[in-house]
CSV table of C-alpha atoms in Angstrom, one decimal:
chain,number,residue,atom,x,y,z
A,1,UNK,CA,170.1,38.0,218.6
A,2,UNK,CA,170.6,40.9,216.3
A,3,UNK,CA,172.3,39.2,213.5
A,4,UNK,CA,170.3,36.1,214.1
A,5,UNK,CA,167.2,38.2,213.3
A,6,UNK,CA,168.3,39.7,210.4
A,7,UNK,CA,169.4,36.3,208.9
A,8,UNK,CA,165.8,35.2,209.6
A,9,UNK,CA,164.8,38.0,207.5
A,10,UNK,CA,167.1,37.9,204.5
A,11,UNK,CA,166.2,34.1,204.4
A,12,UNK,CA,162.6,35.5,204.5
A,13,UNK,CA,162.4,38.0,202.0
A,14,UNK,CA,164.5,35.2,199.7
A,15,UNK,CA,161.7,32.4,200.3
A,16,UNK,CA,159.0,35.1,199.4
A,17,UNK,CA,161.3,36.6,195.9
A,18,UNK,CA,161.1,33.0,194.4
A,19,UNK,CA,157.3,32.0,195.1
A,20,UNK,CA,154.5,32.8,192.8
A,21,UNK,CA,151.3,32.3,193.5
A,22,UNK,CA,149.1,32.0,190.2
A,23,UNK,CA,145.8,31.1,188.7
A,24,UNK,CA,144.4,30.1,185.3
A,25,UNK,CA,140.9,30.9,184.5
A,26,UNK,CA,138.9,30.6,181.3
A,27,UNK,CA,135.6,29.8,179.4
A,28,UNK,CA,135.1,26.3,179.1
A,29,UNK,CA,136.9,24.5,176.3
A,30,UNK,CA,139.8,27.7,176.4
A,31,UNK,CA,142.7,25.2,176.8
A,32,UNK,CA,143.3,25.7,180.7
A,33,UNK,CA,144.3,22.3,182.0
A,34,UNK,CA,145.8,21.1,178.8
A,35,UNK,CA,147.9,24.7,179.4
A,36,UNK,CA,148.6,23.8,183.2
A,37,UNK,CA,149.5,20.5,182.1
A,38,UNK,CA,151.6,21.7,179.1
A,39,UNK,CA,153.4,23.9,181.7
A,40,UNK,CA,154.6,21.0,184.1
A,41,UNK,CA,155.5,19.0,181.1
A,42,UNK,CA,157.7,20.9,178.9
A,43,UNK,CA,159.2,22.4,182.6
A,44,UNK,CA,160.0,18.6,183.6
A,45,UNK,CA,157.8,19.3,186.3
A,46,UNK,CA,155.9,15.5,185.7
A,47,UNK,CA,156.6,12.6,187.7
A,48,UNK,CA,157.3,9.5,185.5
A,49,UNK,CA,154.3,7.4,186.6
A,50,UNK,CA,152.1,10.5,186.5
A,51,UNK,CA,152.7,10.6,182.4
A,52,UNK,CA,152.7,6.8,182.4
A,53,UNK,CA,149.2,7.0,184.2
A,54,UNK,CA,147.8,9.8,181.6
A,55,UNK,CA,149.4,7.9,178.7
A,56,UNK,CA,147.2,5.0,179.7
A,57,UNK,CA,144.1,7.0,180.0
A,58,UNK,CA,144.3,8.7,176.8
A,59,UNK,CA,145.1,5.6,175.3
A,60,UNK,CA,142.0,4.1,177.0
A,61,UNK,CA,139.8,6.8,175.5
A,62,UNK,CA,140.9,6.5,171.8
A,63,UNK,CA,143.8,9.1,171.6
A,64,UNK,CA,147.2,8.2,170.7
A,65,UNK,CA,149.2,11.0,172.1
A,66,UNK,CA,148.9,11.6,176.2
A,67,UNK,CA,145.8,14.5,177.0
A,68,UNK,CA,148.0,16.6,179.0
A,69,UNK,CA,144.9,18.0,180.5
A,70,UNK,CA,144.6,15.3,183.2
A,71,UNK,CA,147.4,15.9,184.8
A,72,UNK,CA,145.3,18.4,186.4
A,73,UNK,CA,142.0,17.2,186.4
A,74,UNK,CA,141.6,14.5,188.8
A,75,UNK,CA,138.4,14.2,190.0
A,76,UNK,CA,136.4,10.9,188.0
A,77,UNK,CA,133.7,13.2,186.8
A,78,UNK,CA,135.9,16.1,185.5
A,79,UNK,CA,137.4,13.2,183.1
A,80,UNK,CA,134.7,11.7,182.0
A,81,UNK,CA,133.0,15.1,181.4
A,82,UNK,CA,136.2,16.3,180.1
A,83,UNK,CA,135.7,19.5,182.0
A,84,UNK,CA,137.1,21.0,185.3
A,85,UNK,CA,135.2,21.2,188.4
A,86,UNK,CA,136.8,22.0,191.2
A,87,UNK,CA,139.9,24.2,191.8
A,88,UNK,CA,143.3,21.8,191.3
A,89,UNK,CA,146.1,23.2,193.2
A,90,UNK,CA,149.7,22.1,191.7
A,91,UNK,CA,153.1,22.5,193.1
A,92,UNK,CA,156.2,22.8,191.3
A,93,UNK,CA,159.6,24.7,190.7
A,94,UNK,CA,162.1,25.3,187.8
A,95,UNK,CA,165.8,26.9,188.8
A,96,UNK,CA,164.5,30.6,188.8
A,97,UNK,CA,161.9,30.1,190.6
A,98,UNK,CA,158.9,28.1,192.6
A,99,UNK,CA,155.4,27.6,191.7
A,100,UNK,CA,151.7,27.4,193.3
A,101,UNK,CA,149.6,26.7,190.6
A,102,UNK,CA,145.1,26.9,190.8
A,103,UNK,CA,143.9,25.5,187.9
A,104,UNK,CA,140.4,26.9,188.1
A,105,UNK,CA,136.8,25.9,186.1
A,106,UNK,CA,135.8,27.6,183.2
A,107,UNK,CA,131.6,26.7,183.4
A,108,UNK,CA,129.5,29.5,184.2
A,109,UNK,CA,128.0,27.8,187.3
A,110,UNK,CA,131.3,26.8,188.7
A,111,UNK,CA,133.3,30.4,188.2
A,112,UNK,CA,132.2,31.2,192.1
A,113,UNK,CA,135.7,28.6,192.4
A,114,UNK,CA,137.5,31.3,191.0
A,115,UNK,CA,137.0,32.9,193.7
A,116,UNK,CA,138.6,30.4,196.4
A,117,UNK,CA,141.5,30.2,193.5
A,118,UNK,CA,142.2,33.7,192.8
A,119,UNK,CA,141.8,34.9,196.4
A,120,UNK,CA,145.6,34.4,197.2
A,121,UNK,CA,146.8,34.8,194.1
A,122,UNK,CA,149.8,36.5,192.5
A,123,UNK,CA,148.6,36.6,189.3
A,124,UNK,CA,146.1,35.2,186.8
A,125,UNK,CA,146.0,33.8,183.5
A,126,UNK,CA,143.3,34.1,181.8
A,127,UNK,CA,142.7,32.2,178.7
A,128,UNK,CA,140.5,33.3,175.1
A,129,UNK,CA,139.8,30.5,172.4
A,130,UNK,CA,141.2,32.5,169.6
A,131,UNK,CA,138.5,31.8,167.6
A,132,UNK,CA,136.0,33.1,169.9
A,133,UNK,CA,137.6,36.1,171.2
A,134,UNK,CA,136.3,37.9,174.7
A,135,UNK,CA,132.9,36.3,175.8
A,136,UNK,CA,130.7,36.9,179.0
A,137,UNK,CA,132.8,34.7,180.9
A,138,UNK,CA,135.9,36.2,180.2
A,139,UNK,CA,134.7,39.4,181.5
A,140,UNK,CA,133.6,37.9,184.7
A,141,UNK,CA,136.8,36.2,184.7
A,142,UNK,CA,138.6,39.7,184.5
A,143,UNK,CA,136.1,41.2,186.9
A,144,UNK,CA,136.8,38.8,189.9
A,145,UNK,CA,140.8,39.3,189.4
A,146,UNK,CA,140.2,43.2,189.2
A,147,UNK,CA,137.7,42.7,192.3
A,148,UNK,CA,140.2,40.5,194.5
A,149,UNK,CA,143.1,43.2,193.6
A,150,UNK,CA,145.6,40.3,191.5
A,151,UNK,CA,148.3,42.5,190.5
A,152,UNK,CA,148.8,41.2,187.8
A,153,UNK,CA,146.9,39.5,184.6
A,154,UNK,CA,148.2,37.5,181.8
A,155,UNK,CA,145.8,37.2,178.7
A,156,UNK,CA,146.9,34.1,177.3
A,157,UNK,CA,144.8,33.7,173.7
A,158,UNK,CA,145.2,30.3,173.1
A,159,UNK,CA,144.0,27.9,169.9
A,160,UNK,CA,146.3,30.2,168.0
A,161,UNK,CA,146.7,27.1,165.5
A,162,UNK,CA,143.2,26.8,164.8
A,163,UNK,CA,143.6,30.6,163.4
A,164,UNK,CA,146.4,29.8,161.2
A,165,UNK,CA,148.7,31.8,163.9
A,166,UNK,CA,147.5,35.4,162.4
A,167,UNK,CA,149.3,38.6,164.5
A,168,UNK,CA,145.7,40.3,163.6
A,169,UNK,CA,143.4,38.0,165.1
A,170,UNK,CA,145.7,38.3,168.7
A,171,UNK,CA,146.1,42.0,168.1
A,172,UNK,CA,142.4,42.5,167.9
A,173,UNK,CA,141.1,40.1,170.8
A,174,UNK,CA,144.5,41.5,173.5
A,175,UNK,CA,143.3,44.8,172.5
A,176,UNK,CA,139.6,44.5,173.4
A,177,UNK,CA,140.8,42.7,176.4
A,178,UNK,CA,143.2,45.2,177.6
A,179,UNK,CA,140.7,48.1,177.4
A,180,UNK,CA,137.9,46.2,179.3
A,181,UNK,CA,140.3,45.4,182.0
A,182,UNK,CA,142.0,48.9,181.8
A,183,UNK,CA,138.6,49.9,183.2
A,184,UNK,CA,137.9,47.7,185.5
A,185,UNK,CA,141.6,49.4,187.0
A,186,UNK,CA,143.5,45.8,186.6
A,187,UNK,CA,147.1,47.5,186.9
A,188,UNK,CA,149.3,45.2,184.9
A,189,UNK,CA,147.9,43.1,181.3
A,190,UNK,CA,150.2,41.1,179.7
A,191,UNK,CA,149.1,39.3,176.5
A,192,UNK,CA,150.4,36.5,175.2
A,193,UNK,CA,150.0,34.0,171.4
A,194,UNK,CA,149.6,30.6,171.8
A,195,UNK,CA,149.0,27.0,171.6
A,196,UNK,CA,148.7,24.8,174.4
A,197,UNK,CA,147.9,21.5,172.4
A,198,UNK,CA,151.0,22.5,170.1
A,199,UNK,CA,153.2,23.9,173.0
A,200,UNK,CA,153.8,27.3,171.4
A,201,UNK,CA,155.1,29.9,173.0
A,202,UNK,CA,154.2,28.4,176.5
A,203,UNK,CA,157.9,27.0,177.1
A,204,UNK,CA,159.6,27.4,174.3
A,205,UNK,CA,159.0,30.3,171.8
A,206,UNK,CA,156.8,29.8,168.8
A,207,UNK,CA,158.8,29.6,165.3
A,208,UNK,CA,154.6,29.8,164.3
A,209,UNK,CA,154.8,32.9,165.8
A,210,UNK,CA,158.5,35.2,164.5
A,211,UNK,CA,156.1,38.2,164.5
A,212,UNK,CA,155.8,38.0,168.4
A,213,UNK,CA,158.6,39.0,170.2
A,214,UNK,CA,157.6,38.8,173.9
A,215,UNK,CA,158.0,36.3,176.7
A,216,UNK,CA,156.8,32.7,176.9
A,217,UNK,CA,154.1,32.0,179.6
A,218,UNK,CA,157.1,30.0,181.8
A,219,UNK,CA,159.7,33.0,180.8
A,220,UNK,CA,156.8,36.0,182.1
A,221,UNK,CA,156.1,33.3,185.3
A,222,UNK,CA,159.6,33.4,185.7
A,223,UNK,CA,160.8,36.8,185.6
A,224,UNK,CA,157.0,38.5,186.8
A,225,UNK,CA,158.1,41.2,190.0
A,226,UNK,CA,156.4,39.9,192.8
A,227,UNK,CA,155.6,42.6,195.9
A,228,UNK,CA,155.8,40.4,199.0
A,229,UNK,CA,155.3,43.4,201.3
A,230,UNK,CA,153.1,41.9,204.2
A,231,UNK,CA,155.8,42.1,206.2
A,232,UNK,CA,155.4,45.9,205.9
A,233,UNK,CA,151.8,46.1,206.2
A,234,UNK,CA,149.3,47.2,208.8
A,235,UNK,CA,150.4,44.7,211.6
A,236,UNK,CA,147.6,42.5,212.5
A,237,UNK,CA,147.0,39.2,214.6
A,238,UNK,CA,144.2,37.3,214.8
A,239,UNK,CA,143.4,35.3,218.1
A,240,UNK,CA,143.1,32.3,217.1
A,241,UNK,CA,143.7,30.1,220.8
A,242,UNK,CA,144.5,31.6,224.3
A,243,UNK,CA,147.0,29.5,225.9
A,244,UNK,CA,146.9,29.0,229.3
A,245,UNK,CA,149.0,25.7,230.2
A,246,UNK,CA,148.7,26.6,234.2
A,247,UNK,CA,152.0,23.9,234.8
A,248,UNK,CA,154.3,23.8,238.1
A,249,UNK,CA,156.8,25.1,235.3
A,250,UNK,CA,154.7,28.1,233.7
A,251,UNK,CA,152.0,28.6,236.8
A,252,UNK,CA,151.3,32.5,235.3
A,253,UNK,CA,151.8,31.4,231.8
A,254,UNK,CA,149.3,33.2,229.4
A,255,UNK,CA,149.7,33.6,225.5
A,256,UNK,CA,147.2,35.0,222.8
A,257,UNK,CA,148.4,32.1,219.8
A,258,UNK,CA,147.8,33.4,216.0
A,259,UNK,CA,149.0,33.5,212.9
A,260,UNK,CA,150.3,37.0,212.0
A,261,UNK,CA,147.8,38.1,208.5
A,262,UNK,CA,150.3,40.9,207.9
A,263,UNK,CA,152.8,43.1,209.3
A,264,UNK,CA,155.7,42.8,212.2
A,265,UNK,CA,155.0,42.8,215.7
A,266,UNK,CA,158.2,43.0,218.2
A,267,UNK,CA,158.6,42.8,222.0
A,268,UNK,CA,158.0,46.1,223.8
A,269,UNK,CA,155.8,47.3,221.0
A,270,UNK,CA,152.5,49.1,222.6
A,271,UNK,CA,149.6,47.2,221.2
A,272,UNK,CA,145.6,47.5,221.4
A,273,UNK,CA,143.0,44.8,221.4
A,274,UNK,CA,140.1,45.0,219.3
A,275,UNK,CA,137.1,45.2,219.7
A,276,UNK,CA,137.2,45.8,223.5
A,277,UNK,CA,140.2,48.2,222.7
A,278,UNK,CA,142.1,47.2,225.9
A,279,UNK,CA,145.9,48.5,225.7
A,280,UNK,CA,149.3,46.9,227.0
A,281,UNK,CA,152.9,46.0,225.8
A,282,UNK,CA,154.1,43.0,224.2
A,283,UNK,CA,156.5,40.9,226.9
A,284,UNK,CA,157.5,38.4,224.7
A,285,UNK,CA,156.7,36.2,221.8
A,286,UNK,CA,157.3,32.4,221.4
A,287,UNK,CA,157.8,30.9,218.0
A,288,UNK,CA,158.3,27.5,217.6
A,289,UNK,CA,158.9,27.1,220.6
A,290,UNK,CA,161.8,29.6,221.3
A,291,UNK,CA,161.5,33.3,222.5
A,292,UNK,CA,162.3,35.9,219.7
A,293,UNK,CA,162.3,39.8,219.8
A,294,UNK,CA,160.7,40.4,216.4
A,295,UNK,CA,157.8,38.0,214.2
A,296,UNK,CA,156.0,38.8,210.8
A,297,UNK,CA,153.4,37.5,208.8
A,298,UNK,CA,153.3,34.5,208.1
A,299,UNK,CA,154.5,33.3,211.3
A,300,UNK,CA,152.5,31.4,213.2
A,301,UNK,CA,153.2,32.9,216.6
A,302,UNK,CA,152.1,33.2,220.6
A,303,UNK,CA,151.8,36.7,221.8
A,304,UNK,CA,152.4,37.0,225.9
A,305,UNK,CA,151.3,41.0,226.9
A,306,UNK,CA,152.2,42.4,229.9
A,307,UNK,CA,148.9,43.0,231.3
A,308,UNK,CA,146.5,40.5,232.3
A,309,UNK,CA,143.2,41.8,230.2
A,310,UNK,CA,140.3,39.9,228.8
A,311,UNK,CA,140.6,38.1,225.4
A,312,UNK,CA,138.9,35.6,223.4
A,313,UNK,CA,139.3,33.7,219.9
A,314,UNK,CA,138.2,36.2,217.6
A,315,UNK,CA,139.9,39.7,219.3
A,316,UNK,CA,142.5,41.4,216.8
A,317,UNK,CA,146.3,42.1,218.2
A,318,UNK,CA,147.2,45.8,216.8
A,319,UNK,CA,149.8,48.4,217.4
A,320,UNK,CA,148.3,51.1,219.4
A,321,UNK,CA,149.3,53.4,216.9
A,322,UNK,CA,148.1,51.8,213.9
A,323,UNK,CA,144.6,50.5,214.9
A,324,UNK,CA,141.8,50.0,212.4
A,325,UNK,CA,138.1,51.5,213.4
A,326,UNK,CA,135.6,49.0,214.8
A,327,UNK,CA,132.2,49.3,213.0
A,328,UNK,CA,128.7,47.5,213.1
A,329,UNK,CA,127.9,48.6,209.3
A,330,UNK,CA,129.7,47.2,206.9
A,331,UNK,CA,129.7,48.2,203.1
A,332,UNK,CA,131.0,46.1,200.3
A,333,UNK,CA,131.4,44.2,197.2
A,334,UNK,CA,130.4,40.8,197.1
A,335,UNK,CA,131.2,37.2,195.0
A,336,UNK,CA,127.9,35.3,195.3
A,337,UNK,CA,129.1,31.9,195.6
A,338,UNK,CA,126.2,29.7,196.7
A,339,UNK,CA,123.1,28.3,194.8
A,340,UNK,CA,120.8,30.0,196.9
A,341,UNK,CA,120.2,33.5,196.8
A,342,UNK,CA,121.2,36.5,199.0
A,343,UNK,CA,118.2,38.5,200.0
A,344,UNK,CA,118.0,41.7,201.4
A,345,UNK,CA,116.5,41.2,205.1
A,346,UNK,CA,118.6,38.1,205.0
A,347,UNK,CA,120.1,36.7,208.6
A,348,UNK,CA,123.5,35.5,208.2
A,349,UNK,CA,126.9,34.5,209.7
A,350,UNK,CA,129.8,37.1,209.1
A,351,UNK,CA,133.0,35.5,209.1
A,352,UNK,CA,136.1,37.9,209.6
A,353,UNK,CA,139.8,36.1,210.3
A,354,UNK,CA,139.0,34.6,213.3
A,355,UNK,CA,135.6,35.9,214.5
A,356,UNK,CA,132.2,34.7,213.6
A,357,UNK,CA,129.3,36.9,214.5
A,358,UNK,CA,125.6,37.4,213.9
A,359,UNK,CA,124.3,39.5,210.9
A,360,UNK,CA,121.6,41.3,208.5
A,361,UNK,CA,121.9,42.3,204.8
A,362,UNK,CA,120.5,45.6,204.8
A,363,UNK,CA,121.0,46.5,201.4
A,364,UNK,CA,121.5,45.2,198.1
A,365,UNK,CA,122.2,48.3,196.4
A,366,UNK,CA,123.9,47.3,193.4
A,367,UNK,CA,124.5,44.3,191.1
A,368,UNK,CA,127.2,44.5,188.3
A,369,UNK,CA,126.4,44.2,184.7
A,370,UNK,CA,129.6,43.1,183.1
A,371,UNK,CA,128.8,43.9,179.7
A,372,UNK,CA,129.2,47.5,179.9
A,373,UNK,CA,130.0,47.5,183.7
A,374,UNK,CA,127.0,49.6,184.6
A,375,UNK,CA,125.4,49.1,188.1
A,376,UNK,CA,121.8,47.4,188.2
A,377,UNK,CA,120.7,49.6,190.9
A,378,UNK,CA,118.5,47.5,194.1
A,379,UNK,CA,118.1,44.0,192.6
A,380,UNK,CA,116.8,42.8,195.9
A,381,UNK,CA,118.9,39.5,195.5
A,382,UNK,CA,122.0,38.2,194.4
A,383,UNK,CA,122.4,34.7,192.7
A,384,UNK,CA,125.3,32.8,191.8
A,385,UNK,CA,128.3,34.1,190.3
A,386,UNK,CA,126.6,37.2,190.8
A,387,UNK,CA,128.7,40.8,191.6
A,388,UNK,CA,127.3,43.3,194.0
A,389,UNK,CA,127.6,45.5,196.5
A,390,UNK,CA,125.6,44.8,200.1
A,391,UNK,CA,125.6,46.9,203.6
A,392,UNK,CA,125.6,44.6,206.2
A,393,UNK,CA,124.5,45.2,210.0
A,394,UNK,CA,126.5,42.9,212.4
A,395,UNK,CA,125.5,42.4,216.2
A,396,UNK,CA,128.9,42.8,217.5
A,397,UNK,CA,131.8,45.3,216.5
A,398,UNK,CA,134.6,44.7,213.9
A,399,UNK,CA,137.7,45.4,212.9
A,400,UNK,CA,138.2,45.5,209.2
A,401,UNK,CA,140.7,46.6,207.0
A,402,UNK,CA,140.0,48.1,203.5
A,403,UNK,CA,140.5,45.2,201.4
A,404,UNK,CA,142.8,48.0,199.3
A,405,UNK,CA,145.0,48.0,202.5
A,406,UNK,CA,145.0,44.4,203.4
A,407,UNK,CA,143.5,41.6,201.6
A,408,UNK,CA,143.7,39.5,204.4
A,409,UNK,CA,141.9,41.7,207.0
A,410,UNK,CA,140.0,43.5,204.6
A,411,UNK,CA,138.3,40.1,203.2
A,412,UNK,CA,135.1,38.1,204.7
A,413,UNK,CA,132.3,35.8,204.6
A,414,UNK,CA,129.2,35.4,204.6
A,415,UNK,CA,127.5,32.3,205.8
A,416,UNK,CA,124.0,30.7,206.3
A,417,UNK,CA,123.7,29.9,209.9
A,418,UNK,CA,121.1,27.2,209.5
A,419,UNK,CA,123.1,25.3,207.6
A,420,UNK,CA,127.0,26.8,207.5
A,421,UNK,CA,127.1,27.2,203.4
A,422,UNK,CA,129.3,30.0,202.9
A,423,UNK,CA,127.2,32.1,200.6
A,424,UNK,CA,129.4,34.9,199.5
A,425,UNK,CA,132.8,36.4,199.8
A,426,UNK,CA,133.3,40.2,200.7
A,427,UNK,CA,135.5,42.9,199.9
A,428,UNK,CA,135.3,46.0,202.8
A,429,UNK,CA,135.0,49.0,201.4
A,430,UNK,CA,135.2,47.6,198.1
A,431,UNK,CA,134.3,49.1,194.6
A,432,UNK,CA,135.0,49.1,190.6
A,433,UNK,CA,136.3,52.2,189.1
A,434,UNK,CA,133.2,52.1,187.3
A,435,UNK,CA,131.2,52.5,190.6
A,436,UNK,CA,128.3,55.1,190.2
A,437,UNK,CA,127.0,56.2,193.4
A,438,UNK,CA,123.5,55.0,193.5
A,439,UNK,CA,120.4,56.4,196.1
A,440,UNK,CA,119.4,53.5,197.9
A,441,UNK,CA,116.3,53.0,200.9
A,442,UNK,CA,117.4,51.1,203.6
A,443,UNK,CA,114.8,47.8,204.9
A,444,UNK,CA,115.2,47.3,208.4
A,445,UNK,CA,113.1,44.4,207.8
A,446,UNK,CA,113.2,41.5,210.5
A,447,UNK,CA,116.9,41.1,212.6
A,448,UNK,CA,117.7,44.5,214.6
A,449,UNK,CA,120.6,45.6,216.4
């Protein structure tokens, strides 16, 4: 079993070393599907009849060579708008290594998809129209990838053409960049010249360019350290389905099915249930269908405990040792993703991994400003696209994480229960470096618990 195990894990760690997970985000008009699509073309990552069918639309809309940008925007309206809407997710692989791409919008009232983009993300590229330099939107761009902790950020100032390819005008806007970002405590920036519509210095390098001597966008993609290290995380499993097949053949048969957000769980290991905070042992664990000793995130897994205790969908499999603290007050930064407003006093649905339970906004005591990244202390509502900080009361205990520990147990949502729109994303215990501590009165207005 032994050396079966540890081929399972070298085989692991190998799949994780060669998969990136990446999005692009931008203003609207940066270049960021005619980059995607740039990408997957000069990587020979472009199906025949895909270029055939982009040929033909360009050629339909009056341009003789092929708009690389709809290899990525696919939805009717994004091209006849000529803009992206929603997130377009991309799959592809060169010989160093593979690829999931989220090509996200750039419009102000569609950068709440960042969000759902950037939220698993490895790293992000953000693009600048070198002829504009760093807008509003790039900010909020950089803000949202600081927020959902991307390690790392490639400033990718594109239209470098349209500039007559001057090593002042990059200098200048990577500078301002990197010292906006620098604050917001983004840990890696990365700038790079180029030209999408050209194809400088996003394959192949730029002989525009001789006074750049960095990587291309595929050669940084390529070569980028990525920490898989889930594996060595807080170990957490969400319920997600008890199983219970009660058969002639399994008459005591009772497993707690899941997909493992992070760490290793192994058979024998002590383990707590939250929130009840019942204890036992783990007595085996079925994956696919066989019994294995040892399982780590991602596997999707069935937990069998060798004590019959009480547990639902929505309870949180821990080592005893290593358990997070259940709270009903929950404080945190928040993406403000729907049309309608957040309100303090508000009734919503939280939505943590698996659980979904009743809850208040208490607070609002902060919105971001991201022009100078000063706090707007007690807006009383957030609106979309909007950054702030809320203290929510829920009606039943939770486990969370810090979203620094764990982005995947450390992460929620909030949702509207009348109708189910999800109406922000949360960060526990989340905050910009920038964070001033702010006095703030409590309204214990309408729902208590």
């Amino acid at each position: 079993m032994s050396n079966s195990v540890d081929n399972a894990v070298q085989l692991a760690d190998l799949s994780a070393t060669t998969l990136l997970r990446f999005a692009t985000a931008g203003s609207v008009d940066d270049g960021k599907s005619t980059l995607v699509g740039r990408l997957l073309h000069d990587s020979k990552s472009v199906l025949t009849d895909q270029l055939e069918a982009v040929e033909a639309a360009s050629l339909k809309r009056g341009q003789e060579a092929p708009d690389l940008a709809l290899l990525t925007d696919g939805l009717r309206a994004e091209r006849e708008q000529g803009i992206t809407i929603d997130v377009a997710y991309r799959y592809f692989a060169t010989p160093r290594r593979r690829f999931i791409l989220a090509d996200t919008p750039g419009h102000v009232q569609y950068t709440r998809n960042m969000v759902t983009g950037a939220s698993t993300a490895d790293l992000a590229v953000v693009l600048v129209d070198a002829r504009n330099g760093v807008i509003e939107q790039t900010r909020r761009h950089a803000a949202v990838a600081a927020l959902l902790r991307v390690p790392h950020v490639v400033l990718a100032v594109n239209k470098m053409d349209l500039v007559a390819y001057e090593e002042k005008v990059f200098a200048k806007i990577a500078e301002e960049f990197t010292a906006y970002a620098s604050e917001l405590g983004v840990p890696e920036i990365t700038a790079i010249p180029i030209s999408a519509l050209a194809g400088d210095n996003v394959v192949e390098p730029s002989a525009n360019m001789d006074w750049y001597g960095g990587p291309t966008v595929l050669e940084h993609l390529e070569t980028v350290p990525v920490s898989h290290d889930l594996a060595s995380c807080h170990a957490r499993l969400p319920v997600q389905y008890v199983i219970r097949p009660q058969t002639a053949e399994l008459p005591d048969y009772r497993g707690y099915a899941g997909q493992i957000a992070a760490g290793t769980f192994r058979v024998g290991e002590p383990v707590t249930v939250l929130p009840s905070g019942r204890t036992s042992k783990i007595a085996g664990i079925d994956l696919l269908g066989e019994s294995v000793d040892i399982a780590w995130t991602p596997q999707s897994v069935t937990l069998l405990l060798e004590d019959d205790i009480d547990i639902s969908r929505g309870d949180l499999i821990v080592p005893s040792g290593d358990a997070p603290a259940t709270t009903q007050d929950v404080e945190a930064t928040v993406c403000h993703v729907a049309d309608q407003p957040l309100t303090v006093g508000q009734r919503v649905l939280l939505k943590h991994t698996t659980r979904t339970v009743k809850a208040i906004v208490r607070e609002i005591p902060s919105r971001l400003t991201l022009d100078d990244l000063s706090q707007h202390p007690e807006p009383g509502q957030l609106v979309a696209n909007d950054i702030g900080q809320v203290k929510v009361r829920t009606a039943e205990p939770l486990a969370l994480d810090s979203y620094a520990d764990s982005r995947r147990t450390g992460s929620f949502l909030l949702i509207d229960p009348a109708d189910g729109t999800t109406l922000a994303a949360g960060m526990a215990g989340e905050s910009f470096a920038t964070h001033k501590v702010l006095n703030t009165v409590a309204d214990e207005a309408g729902w208590d618990f």
